PDB file of C-alpha atoms in Angstrom:
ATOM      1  CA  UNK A   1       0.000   0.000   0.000  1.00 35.00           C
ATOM      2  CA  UNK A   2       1.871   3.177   1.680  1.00 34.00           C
ATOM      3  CA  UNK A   3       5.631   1.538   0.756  1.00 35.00           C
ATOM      4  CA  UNK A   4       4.403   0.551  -2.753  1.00 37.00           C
ATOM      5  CA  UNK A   5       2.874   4.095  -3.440  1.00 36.00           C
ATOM      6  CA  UNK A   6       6.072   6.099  -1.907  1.00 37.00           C
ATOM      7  CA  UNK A   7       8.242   3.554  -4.235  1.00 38.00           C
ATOM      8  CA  UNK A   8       6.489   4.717  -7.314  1.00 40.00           C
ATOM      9  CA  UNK A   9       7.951   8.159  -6.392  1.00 40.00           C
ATOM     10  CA  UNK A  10       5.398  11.566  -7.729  1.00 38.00           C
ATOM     11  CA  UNK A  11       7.301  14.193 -10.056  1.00 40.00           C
ATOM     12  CA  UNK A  12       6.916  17.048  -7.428  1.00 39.00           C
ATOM     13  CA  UNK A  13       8.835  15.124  -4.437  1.00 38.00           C
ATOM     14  CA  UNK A  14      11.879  16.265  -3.416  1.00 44.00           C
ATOM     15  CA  UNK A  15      15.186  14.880  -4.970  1.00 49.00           C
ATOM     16  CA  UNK A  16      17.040  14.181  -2.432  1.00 53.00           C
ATOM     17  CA  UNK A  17      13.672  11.436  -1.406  1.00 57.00           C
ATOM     18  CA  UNK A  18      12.879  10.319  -4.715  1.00 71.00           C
ATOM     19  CA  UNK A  19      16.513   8.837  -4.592  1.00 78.00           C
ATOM     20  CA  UNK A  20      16.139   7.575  -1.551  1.00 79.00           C
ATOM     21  CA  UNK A  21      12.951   5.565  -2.451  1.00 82.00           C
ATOM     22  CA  UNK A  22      14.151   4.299  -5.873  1.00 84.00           C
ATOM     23  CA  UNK A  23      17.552   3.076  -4.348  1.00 87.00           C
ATOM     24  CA  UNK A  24      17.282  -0.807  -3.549  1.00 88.00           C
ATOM     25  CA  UNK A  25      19.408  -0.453  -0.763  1.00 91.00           C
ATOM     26  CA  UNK A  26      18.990   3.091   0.824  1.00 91.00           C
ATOM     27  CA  UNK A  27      20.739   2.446   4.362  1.00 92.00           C
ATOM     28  CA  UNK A  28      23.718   1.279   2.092  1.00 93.00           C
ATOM     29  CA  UNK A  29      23.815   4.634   0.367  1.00 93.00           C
ATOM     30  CA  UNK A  30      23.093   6.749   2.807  1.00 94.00           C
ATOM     31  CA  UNK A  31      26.341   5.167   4.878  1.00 95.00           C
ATOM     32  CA  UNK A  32      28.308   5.358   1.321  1.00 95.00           C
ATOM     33  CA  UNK A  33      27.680   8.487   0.508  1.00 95.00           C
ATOM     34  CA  UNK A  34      27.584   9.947   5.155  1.00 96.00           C
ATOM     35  CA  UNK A  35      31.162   8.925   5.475  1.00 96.00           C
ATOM     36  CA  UNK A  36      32.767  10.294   2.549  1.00 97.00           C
ATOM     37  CA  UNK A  37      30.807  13.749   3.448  1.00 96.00           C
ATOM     38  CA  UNK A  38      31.442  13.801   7.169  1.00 96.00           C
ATOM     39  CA  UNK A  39      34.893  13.098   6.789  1.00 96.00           C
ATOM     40  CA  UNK A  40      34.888  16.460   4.405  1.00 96.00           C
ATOM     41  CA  UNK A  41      33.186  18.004   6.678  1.00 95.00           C
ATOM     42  CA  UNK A  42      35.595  17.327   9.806  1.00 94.00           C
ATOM     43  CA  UNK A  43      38.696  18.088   7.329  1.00 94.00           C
ATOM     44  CA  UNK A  44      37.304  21.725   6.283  1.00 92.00           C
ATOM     45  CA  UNK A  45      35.278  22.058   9.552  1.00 91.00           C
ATOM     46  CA  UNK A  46      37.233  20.560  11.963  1.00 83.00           C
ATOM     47  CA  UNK A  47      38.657  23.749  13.190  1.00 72.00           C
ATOM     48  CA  UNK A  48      35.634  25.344  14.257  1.00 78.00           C
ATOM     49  CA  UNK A  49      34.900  22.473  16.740  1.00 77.00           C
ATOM     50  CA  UNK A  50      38.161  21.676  18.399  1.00 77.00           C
ATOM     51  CA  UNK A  51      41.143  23.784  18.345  1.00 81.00           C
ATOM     52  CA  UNK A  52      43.210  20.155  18.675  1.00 87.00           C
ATOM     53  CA  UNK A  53      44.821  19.135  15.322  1.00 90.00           C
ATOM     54  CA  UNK A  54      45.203  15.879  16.325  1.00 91.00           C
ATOM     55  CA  UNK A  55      41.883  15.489  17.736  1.00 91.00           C
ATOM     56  CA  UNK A  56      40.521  16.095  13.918  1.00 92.00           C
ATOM     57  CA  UNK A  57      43.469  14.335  12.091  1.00 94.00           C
ATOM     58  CA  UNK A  58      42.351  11.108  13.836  1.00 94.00           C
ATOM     59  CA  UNK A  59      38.814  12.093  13.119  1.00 95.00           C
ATOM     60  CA  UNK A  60      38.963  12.296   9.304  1.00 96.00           C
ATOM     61  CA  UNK A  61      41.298   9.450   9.618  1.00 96.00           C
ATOM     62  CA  UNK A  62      38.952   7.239  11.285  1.00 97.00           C
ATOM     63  CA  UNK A  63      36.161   8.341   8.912  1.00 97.00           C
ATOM     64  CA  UNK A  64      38.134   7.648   6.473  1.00 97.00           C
ATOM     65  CA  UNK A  65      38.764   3.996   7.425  1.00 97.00           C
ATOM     66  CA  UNK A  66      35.396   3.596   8.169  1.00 97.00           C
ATOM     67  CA  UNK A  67      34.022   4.866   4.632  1.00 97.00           C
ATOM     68  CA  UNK A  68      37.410   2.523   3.125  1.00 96.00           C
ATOM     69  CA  UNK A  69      36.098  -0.604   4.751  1.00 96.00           C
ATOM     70  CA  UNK A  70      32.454  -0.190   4.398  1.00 96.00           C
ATOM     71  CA  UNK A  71      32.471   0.492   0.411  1.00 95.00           C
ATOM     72  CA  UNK A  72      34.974  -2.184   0.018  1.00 93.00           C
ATOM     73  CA  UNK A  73      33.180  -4.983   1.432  1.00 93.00           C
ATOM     74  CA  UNK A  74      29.332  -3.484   2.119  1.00 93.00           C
ATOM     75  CA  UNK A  75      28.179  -1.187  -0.524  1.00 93.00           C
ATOM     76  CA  UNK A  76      29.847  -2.061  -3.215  1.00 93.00           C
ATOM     77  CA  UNK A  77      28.635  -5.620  -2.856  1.00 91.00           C
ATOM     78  CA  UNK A  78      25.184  -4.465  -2.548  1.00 91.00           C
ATOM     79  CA  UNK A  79      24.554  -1.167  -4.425  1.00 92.00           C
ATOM     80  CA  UNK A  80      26.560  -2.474  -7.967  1.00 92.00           C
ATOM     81  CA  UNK A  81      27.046  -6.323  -7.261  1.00 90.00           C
ATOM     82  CA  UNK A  82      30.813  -6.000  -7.109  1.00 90.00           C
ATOM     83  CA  UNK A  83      33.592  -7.066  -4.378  1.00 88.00           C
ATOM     84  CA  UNK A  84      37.178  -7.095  -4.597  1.00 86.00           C
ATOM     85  CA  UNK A  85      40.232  -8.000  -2.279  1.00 85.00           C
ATOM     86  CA  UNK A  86      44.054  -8.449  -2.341  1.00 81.00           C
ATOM     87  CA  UNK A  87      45.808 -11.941  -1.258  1.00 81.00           C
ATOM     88  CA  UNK A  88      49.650 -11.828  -0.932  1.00 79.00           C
ATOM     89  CA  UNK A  89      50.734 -15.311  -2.527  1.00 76.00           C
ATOM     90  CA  UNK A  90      53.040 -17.833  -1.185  1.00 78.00           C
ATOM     91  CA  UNK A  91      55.854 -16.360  -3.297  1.00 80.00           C
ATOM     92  CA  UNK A  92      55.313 -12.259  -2.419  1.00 76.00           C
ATOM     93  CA  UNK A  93      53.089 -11.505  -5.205  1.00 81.00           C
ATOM     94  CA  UNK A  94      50.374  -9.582  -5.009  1.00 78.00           C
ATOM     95  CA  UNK A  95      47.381 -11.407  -6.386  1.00 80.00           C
ATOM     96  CA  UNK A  96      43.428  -9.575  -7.340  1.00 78.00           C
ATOM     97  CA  UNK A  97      40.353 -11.324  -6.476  1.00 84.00           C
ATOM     98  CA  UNK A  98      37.312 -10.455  -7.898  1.00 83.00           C
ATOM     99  CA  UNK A  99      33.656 -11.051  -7.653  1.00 84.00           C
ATOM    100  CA  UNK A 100      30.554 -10.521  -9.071  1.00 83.00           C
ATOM    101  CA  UNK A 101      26.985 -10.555  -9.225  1.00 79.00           C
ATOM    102  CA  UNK A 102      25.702 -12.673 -11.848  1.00 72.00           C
ATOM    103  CA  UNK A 103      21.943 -11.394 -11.162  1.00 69.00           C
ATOM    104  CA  UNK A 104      22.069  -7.593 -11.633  1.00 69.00           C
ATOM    105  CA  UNK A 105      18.229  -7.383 -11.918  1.00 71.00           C
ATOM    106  CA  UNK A 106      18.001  -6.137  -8.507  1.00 76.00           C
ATOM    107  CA  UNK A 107      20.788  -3.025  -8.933  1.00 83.00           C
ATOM    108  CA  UNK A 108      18.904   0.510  -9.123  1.00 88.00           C
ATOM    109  CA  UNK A 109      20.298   2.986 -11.689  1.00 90.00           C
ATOM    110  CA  UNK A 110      20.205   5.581  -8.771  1.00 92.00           C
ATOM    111  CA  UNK A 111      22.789   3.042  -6.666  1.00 93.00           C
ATOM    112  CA  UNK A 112      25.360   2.480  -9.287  1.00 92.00           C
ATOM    113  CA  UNK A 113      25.304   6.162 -10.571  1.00 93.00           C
ATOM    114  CA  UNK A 114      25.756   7.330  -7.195  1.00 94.00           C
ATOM    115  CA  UNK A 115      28.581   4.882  -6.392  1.00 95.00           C
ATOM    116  CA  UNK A 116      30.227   5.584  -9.524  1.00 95.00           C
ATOM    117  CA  UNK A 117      30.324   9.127  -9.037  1.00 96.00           C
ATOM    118  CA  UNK A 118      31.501   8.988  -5.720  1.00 96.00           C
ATOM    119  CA  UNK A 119      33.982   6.419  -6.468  1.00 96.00           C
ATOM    120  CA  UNK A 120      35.701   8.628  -9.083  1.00 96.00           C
ATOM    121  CA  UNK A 121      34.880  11.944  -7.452  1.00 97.00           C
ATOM    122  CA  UNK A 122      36.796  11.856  -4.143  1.00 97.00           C
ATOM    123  CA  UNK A 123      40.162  11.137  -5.132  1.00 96.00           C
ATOM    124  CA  UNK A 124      39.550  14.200  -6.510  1.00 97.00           C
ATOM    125  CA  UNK A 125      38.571  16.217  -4.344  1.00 97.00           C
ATOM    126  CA  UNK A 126      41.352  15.081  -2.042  1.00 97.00           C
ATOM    127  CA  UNK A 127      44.115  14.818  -4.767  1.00 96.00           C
ATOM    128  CA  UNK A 128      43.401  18.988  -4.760  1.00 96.00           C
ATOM    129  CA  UNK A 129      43.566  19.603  -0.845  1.00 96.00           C
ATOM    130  CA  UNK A 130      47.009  17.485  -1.466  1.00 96.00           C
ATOM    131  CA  UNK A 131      48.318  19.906  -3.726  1.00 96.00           C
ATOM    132  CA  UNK A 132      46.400  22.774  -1.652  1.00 95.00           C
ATOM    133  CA  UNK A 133      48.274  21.653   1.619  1.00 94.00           C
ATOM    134  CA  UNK A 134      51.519  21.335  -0.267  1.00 95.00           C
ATOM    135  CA  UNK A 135      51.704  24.862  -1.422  1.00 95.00           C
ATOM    136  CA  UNK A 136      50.224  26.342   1.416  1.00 93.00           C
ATOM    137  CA  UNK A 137      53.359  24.348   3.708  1.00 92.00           C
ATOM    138  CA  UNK A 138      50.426  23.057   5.713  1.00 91.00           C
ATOM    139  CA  UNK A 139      52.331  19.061   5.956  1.00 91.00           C
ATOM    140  CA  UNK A 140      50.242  18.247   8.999  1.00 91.00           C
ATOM    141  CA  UNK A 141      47.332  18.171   6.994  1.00 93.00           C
ATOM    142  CA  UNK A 142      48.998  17.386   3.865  1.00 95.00           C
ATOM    143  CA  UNK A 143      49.037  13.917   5.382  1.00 96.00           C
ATOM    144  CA  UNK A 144      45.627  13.465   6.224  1.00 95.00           C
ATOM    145  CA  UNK A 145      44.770  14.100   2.413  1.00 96.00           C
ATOM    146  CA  UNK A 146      47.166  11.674   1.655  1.00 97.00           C
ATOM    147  CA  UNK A 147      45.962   9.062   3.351  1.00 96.00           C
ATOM    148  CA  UNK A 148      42.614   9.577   1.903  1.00 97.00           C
ATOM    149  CA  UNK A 149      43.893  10.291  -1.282  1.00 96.00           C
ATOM    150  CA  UNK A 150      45.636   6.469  -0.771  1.00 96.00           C
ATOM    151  CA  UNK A 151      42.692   4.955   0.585  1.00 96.00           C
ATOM    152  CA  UNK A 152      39.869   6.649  -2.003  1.00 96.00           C
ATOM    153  CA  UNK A 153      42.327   5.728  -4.863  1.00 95.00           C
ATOM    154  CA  UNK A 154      42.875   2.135  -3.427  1.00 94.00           C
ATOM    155  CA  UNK A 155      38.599   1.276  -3.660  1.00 94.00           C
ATOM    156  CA  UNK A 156      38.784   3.345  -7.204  1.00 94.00           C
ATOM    157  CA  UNK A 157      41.461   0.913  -8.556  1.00 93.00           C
ATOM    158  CA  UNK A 158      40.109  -2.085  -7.449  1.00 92.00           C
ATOM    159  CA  UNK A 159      36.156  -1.349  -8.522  1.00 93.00           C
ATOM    160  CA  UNK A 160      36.988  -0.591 -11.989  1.00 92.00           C
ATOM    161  CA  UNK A 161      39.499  -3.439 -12.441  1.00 90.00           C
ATOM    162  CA  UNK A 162      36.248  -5.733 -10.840  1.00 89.00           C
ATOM    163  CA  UNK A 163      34.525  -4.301 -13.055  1.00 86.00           C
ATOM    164  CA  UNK A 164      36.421  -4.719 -16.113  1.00 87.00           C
ATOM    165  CA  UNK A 165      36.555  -8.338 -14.805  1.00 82.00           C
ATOM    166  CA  UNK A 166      32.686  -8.893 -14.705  1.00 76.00           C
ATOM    167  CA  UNK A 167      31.962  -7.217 -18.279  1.00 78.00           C
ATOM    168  CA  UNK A 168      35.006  -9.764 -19.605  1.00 74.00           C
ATOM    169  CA  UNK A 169      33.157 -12.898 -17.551  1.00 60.00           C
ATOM    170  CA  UNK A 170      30.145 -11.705 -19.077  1.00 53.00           C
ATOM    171  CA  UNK A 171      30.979 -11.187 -22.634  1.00 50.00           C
ATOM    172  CA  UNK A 172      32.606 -14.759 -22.483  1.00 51.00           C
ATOM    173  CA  UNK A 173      29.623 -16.009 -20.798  1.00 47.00           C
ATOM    174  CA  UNK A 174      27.385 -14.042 -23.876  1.00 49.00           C
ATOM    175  CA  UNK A 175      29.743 -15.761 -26.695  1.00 50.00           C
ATOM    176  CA  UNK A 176      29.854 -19.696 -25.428  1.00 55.00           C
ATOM    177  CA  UNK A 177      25.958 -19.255 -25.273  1.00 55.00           C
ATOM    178  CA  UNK A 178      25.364 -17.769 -28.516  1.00 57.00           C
ATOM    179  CA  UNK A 179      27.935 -20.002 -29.796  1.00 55.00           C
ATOM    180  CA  UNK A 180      25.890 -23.345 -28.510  1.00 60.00           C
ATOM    181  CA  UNK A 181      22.822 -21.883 -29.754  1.00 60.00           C
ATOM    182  CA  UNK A 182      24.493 -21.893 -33.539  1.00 60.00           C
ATOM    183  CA  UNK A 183      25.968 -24.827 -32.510  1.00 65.00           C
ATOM    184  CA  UNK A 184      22.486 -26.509 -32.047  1.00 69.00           C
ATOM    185  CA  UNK A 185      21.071 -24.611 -34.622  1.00 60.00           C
ATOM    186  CA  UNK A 186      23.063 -25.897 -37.614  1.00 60.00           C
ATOM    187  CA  UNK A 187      23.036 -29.361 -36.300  1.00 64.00           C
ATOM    188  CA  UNK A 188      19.131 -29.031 -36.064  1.00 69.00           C
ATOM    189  CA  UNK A 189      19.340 -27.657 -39.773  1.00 64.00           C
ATOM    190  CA  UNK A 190      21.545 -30.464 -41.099  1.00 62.00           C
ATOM    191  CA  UNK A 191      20.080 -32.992 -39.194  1.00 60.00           C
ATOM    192  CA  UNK A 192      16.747 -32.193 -40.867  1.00 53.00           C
ATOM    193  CA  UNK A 193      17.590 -32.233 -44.117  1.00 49.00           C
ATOM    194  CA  UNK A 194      19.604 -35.549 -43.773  1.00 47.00           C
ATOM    195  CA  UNK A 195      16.448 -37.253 -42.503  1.00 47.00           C
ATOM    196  CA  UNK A 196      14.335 -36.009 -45.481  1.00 47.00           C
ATOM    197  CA  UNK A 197      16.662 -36.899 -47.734  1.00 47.00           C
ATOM    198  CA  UNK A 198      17.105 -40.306 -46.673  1.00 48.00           C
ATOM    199  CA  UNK A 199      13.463 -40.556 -46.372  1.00 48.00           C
ATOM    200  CA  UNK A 200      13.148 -39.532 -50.173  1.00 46.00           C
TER     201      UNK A 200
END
């Protein structure tokens, strides 16, 4: 009734709820998109609340791990189907693991456009307070940004390499099938027209 109807959304709702109520998974995006903001927030802001640097370094910094961890292994899994991780092999090597949803039925438009977006618009965002700390001599904070620079560009690189990954699976996936389907097809075709001509 009342969840069905709010779904369906009405043209002169607000954005920012419209979003909210197409997403399939809106406590997902609403965590992906909170800690990326807040740690902004405490980076620009920080200095209106506490006059302690370190206070705020480790603030950002921990809302920084916390956004790294949760789109890594929460909301990347459920807002585009993708999850990725790093094993260090017997030998040293660094070896990429990659999954992927083969159902993607159930991922919104709004959830992958606004993971996407994010995903590619924060290392910017922090790859200019990097440069903005360096020439201002500011190398306190120049290593905050860094570290979220690091860990923004570490999800970045491993989403799109995932995602590389699944459009590859599925293209291979795509060919074998249409490939049996000829496959079946001419053998269908050939059989047929040996048994009439036999029967003639």
């Amino acid at each position: 009734g009342v969840m069905g109807e709010a779904t369906a959304g009405t043209p002169g709702e607000p954005a920012t709820g419209s979003m909210l109520q197409r997403s399939q998974h809106p406590t997902a995006l609403m965590f992906h998109v909170g800690f990326k903001v807040a740690a902004l927030l405490v980076y620009i802001l920080g200095a209106l609340f506490s006059s302690s640097f370190v206070f705020s370094f480790v603030m950002v910094v921990l809302l920084l791990a916390f956004d790294f961890w949760t789109v890594k292994n929460v909301s990347g899994r459920l807002l585009v189907g993708l999850r990725w991780w790093n094993e260090v092999a017997e030998d040293g090597t660094n070896e990429w693991r990659f999954e992927s949803r083969e159902d993607t039925s159930r991922i919104s438009d709004v959830d992958s456009r606004v993971f996407w977006v994010t995903l590619w618009v924060m290392p910017i965002i922090w790859g200019f307070f990097t440069v903005s700390t360096f020439f201002s001599f500011n190398y306190g904070w120049m290593l905050c940004t860094l570290v979220a620079l690091a860990l923004s560009g570490a999800n970045l690189y491993g989403y799109t390499r995932c995602s590389r990954a699944a459009k590859a699976r599925v293209g291979s996936i795509s060919a074998s099938i249409t490939s049996s389907v000829l496959q079946q097809g001419l053998a269908t075709q050939f059989g047929g027209g040996g048994a009439a001509a036999t029967r003639v």
